[in-house]
Amino acid sequence: MHSSIQIQSEPLDPWSIQRELVSGQTGSGALVSFVGLMRDFNQGDAVLGMELEHYPGMTEKALERILEEAGRRWRLDGVRVVHRIGALHPGDPIVLVCVTSAHRGEAFAACEFVIDYLKTRAPFWKKELTPAGERWVEARESDARAERRWGSGSTEDEGLPATRRAGAEKGL
Amino acid sequence: MIRLLYFASLRDRLGLATEEVAPDIDQLDVAKLRSWLSQRGGTWAEVFGTARGVLAAVNQELAGPGTQVRDGDEVGFFPPVTGG
């Protein structure tokens, strides 16, 4: 499985990234992608813009761990995650997760797994600009529930950094 | 020295993004560090005095209350994440 992670402040083009992922990969029968878009409303308020912050270094490690776990659970050909940081406007892609596999079942499952885990484990924070001013977005219980559906994995064990780090050093 | 990093709403509330500290505590772990920080009082006590709403990472790995913290480590504190 080849995988890559990218955090960028530049706009994200989901189409060119997907083309790149499948280029030359004629053994893959399935490409499944998820694109998260910036909504212009949240909790009943208009949202004019957004600022995305992250924890440089930890973000990449957390994402690597999630992709490794996906690679253990399903037979995948490739996984790519690209996440925006900085200033965003309504309609902008925030995140792209794309997965290739020989068959669609594994690609669908792995793609959903990666975005569910990213939502609760990767250190990103959103600040919304509403007509009333700025506010930090609060974490949702529905995201925690979505993660729990997948059951415990080896990345689940908080407080066991040594074992988790051993996996990370293998690289991707 | 231990390098502390604060992110997002936590950084805004504390008015601080990073600092270096050297608590004189045996067998320092995340729980002891939080309790040490809460003794600063005011907003620090509000943020670190309760277990809810603040996550910790030691050397950029999510950490539990019992995760050890050693000299030279980096400890990040932040609210629940909201990416994706």
CSV table of C-alpha atoms in Angstrom, one decimal, chain B residues 5-81:
chain,number,residue,atom,x,y,z
B,5,LEU,CA,2.2,24.0,23.9
B,6,TYR,CA,-1.4,25.3,24.1
B,7,PHE,CA,-3.7,25.2,21.1
B,8,ALA,CA,-6.9,26.7,19.8
B,9,SER,CA,-9.5,27.8,22.4
B,10,LEU,CA,-7.2,26.7,25.2
B,11,ARG,CA,-4.4,29.1,24.0
B,12,ASP,CA,-6.9,31.9,23.7
B,13,ARG,CA,-8.2,31.3,27.2
B,14,LEU,CA,-4.7,31.1,28.7
B,15,GLY,CA,-3.3,33.9,26.6
B,16,LEU,CA,-0.2,31.8,26.0
B,17,ALA,CA,0.9,29.5,23.1
B,18,THR,CA,4.1,28.0,24.5
B,19,GLU,CA,6.4,28.0,27.6
B,20,GLU,CA,9.2,26.0,29.2
B,21,VAL,CA,8.7,24.7,32.7
B,22,ALA,CA,10.7,22.6,35.1
B,23,PRO,CA,8.4,21.4,37.9
B,24,ASP,CA,10.2,19.8,40.8
B,25,ILE,CA,8.0,16.7,40.9
B,26,ASP,CA,9.1,13.0,41.2
B,27,GLN,CA,7.7,10.6,38.6
B,28,LEU,CA,6.0,13.4,36.7
B,29,ASP,CA,3.1,12.4,34.6
B,30,VAL,CA,0.3,14.1,32.7
B,31,ALA,CA,-2.0,14.1,35.7
B,32,LYS,CA,0.6,15.6,38.0
B,33,LEU,CA,1.5,18.2,35.4
B,34,ARG,CA,-2.1,19.3,35.0
B,35,SER,CA,-2.5,19.6,38.8
B,36,TRP,CA,0.8,21.6,39.0
B,37,LEU,CA,-0.5,24.0,36.3
B,38,SER,CA,-3.9,24.4,37.9
B,39,GLN,CA,-2.2,25.7,41.1
B,40,ARG,CA,-1.4,28.9,39.2
B,41,GLY,CA,-5.0,29.7,39.9
B,42,GLY,CA,-7.5,31.8,37.9
B,43,THR,CA,-8.1,30.6,34.4
B,44,TRP,CA,-5.4,27.9,34.9
B,45,ALA,CA,-7.4,26.4,37.7
B,46,GLU,CA,-10.5,26.5,35.5
B,47,VAL,CA,-8.8,24.8,32.6
B,48,PHE,CA,-6.6,22.2,34.4
B,49,GLY,CA,-8.6,21.7,37.6
B,50,THR,CA,-11.1,19.4,36.0
B,51,ALA,CA,-10.4,16.4,33.8
B,52,ARG,CA,-13.0,17.3,31.2
B,53,GLY,CA,-12.5,19.1,27.9
B,54,VAL,CA,-8.7,19.2,27.7
B,55,LEU,CA,-6.6,16.6,25.9
B,56,ALA,CA,-2.9,16.1,26.2
B,57,ALA,CA,-0.2,14.8,24.0
B,58,VAL,CA,3.3,13.8,25.1
B,59,ASN,CA,5.9,14.1,22.3
B,60,GLN,CA,3.0,14.5,19.9
B,61,GLU,CA,1.3,11.2,20.9
B,62,LEU,CA,-2.1,11.3,22.6
B,63,ALA,CA,-1.5,10.7,26.2
B,64,GLY,CA,-3.5,9.5,29.2
B,65,PRO,CA,-3.3,10.8,32.8
B,66,GLY,CA,-0.6,8.2,33.7
B,67,THR,CA,1.7,8.9,30.7
B,68,GLN,CA,5.1,9.8,32.0
B,69,VAL,CA,6.7,13.2,31.3
B,70,ARG,CA,10.5,13.5,31.3
B,71,ASP,CA,13.0,16.3,31.0
B,72,GLY,CA,13.2,17.4,27.4
B,73,ASP,CA,9.7,16.2,26.5
B,74,GLU,CA,7.1,18.3,24.6
B,75,VAL,CA,3.6,18.3,26.1
B,76,GLY,CA,0.7,19.7,24.1
B,77,PHE,CA,-2.7,20.6,25.7
B,78,PHE,CA,-5.7,21.2,23.5
B,79,PRO,CA,-9.5,21.0,23.3
B,80,PRO,CA,-11.3,18.0,21.6
B,81,VAL,CA,-10.4,18.1,17.9
